[in-house]
Coordinates of C-alpha atoms in Angstrom, one line a residue:
X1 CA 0.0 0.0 0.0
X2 CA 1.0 3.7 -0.6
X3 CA 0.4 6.4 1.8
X4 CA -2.6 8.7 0.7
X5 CA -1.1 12.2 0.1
X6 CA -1.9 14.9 2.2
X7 CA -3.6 17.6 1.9
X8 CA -1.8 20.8 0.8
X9 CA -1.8 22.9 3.8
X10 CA -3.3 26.4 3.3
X11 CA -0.7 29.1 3.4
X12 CA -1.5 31.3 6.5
X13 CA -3.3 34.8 6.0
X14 CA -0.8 37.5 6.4
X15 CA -0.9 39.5 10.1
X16 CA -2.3 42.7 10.0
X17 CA 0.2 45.6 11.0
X18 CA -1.0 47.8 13.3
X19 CA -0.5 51.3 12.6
X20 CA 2.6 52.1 14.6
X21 CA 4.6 49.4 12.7
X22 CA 2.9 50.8 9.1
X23 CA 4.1 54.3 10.3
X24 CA 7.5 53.3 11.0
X25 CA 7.9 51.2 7.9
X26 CA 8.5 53.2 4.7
X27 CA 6.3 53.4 2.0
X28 CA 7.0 51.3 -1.4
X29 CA 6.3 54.6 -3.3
X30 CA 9.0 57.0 -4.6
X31 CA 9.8 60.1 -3.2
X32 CA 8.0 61.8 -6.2
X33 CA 5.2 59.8 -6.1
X34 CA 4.8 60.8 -2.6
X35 CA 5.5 64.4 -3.1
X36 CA 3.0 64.9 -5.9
X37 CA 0.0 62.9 -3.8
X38 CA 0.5 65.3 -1.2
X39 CA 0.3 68.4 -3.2
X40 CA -3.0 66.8 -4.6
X41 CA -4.4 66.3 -1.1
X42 CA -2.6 69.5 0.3
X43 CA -4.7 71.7 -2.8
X44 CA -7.7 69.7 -2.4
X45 CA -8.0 70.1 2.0
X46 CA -7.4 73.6 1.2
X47 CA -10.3 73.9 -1.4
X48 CA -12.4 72.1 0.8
X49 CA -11.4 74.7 4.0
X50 CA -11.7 77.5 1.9
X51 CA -15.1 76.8 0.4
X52 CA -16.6 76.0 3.5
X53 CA -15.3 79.6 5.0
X54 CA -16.4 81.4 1.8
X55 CA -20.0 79.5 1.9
X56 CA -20.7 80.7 5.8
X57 CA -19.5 84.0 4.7
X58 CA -22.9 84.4 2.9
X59 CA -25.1 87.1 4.6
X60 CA -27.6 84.3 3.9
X61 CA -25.7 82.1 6.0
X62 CA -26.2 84.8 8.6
X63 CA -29.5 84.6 8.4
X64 CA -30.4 81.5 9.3
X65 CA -30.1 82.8 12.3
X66 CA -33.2 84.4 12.9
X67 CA -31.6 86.8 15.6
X68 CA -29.3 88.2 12.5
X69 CA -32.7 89.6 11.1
X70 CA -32.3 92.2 13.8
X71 CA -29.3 94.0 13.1
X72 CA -29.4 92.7 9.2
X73 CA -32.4 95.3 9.1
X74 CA -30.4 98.2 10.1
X75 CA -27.7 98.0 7.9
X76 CA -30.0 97.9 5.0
X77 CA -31.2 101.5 6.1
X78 CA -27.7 103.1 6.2
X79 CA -25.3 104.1 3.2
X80 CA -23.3 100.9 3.8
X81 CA -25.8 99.2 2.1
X82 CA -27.5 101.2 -0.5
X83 CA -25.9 104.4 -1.6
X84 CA -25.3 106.1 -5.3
X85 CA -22.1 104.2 -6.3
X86 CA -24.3 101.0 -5.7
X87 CA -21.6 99.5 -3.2
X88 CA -22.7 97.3 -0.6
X89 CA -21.2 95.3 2.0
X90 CA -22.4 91.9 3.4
X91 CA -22.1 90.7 7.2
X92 CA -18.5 89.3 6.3
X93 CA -17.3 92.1 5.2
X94 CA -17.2 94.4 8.6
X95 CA -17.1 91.2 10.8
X96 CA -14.6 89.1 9.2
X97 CA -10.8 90.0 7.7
X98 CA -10.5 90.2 4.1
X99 CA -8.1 87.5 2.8
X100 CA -5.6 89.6 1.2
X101 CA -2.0 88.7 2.4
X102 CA -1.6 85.3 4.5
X103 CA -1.5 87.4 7.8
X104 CA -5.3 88.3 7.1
X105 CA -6.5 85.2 6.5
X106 CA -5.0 83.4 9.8
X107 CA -7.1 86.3 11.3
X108 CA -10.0 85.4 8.7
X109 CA -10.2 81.8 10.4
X110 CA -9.7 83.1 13.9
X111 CA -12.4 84.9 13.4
X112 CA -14.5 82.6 12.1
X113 CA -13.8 80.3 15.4
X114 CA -15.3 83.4 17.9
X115 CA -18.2 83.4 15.7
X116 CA -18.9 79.9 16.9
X117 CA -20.1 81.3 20.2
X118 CA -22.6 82.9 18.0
X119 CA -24.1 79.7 17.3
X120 CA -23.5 78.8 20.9
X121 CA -25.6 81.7 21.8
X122 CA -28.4 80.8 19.2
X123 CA -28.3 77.1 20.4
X124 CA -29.0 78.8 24.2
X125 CA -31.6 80.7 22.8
X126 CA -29.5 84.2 24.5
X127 CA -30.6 86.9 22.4
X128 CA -33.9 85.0 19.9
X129 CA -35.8 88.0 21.3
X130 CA -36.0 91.7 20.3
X131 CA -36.0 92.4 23.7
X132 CA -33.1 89.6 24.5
X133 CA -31.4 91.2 21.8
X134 CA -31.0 94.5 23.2
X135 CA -29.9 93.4 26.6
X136 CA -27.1 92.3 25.3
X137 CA -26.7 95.2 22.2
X138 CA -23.6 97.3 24.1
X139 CA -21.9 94.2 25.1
X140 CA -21.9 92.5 21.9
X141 CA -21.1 95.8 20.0
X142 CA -18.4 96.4 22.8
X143 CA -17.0 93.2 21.9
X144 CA -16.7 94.4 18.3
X145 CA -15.0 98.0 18.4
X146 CA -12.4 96.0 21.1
X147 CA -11.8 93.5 18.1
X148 CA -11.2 96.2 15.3
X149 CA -9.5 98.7 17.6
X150 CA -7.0 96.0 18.1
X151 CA -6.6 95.1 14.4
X152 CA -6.2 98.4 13.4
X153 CA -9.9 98.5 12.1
X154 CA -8.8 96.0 9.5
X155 CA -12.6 95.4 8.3
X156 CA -12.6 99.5 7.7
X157 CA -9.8 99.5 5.9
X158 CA -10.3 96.6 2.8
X159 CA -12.3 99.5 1.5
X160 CA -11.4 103.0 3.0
X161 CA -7.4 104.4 3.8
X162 CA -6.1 107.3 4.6
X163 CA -3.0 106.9 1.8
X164 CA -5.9 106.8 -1.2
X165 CA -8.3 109.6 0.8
X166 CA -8.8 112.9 -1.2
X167 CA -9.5 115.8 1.7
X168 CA -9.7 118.1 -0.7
X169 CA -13.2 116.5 -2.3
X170 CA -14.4 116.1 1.7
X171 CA -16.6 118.2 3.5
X172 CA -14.4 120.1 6.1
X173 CA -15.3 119.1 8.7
X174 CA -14.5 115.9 7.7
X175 CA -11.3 116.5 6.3
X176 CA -10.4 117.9 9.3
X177 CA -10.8 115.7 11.4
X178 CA -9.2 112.7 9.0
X179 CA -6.3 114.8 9.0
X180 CA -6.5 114.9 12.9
X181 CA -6.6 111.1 13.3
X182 CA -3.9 110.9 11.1
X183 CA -1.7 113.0 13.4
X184 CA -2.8 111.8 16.2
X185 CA -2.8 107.9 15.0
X186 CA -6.7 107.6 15.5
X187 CA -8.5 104.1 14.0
X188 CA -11.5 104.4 12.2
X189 CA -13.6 102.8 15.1
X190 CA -12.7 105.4 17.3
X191 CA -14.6 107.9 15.5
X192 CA -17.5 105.4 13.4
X193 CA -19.0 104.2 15.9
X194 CA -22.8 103.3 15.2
X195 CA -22.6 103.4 11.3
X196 CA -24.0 100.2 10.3
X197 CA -26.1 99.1 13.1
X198 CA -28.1 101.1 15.8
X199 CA -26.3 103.6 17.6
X200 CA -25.2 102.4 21.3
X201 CA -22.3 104.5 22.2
X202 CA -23.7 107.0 23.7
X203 CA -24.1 104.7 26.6
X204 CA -20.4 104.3 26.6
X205 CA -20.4 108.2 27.7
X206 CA -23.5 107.8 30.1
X207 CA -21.7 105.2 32.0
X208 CA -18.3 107.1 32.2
X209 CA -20.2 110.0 33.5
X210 CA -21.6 107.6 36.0
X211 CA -18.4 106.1 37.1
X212 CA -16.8 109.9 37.2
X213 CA -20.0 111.1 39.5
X214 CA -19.7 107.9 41.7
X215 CA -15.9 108.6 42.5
X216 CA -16.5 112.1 43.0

């Protein structure tokens, strides 16, 4: 008798590697290859970043918000808005840094991280009411001319500069007093205060006349 043959023994599956050991190990792809897939997927996070900044830069975007509505509704009555050039600015444009050099736009997406305590707020329900709403108006707008005093009124100044301003064509009053803030190194939200939205600094003044009567 001759022995039966045996069975051909399965070849065993291959280990997984766990993803120190893949880390560690070096890719079987050339140094070009690798260079060129990471471009691709460099270009293509950035697109993806950048879309999704320019898309909640929408005033619509803003307004989905129903709170928005309230302030949204004053800008369209001022000459930021509607005026006889037929310029107009959106939300973005006063609350969030233009993207011109690279310095702007890592201010462009810290800004865009503060507004998430905007949909914080909504979430909370902290200002959904017209009365809610102007509760808070001075401490939100304080927030606001703190932000742009400390960027040099950056948002002001994508559109308006003292360099490119023509006094003579001013009004002079207002010529004046641009050549004034130029001397004395003024920023525009110093002086523009309440342009857009409804005026609130004057409460600024009524509680520094407080504080200076309570001292007294």
């Amino acid at each position: 008798m001759t022995d039966s043959p045996k069975p051909a023994q399965r070849p065993a599956p291959p280990q997984r590697k766990g993803l120190w050991r893949r880390l560690m190990e070096p890719p079987k792809y050339s140094t070009l290859s690798m260079a060129v897939f990471g471009v691709i997927g460099g270009i293509l996070i950035w697109g993806a970043l950048n879309t999704g900044m320019e898309w909640t830069n929408r005033s619509e975007f803003c307004l989905s918000c129903h709170e928005m509505k309230i302030p949204y509704d004053e800008l369209q009555k001022t000459v930021h808005y509607k005026n006889r050039s037929g310029t107009t600015v959106s939300c973005a444009d006063c609350h969030v840094a233009s993207s011109k050099t690279p310095v702007d736009y890592a201010r462009k997406s810290t800004m865009k991280l503060i507004a998430a305590r905007d949909v914080v707020g909504h979430i909370l329900g902290t200002i959904d009411t017209p009365e809610k709403y102007e509760a808070h108006r001075l401490e939100m707008a304080k927030r606001v001319w703190e932000r742009m005093k400390e960027s040099d009124s950056r948002e002001c100044r994508n559109c308006h500069d003292f360099k490119t301003m023509d006094t003579t064509k001013q009004k002079d009053r207002s010529a004046v007093k641009h050549e004034g803030a130029i001397e004395d190194n003024k920023t525009c939200i110093d002086c523009h205060k309440g342009i857009a939205h409804k005026p609130v600094h004057q409460q600024l003044e009524q509680q520094g006349s407080g504080d200076t009567a309570t001292k007294s």
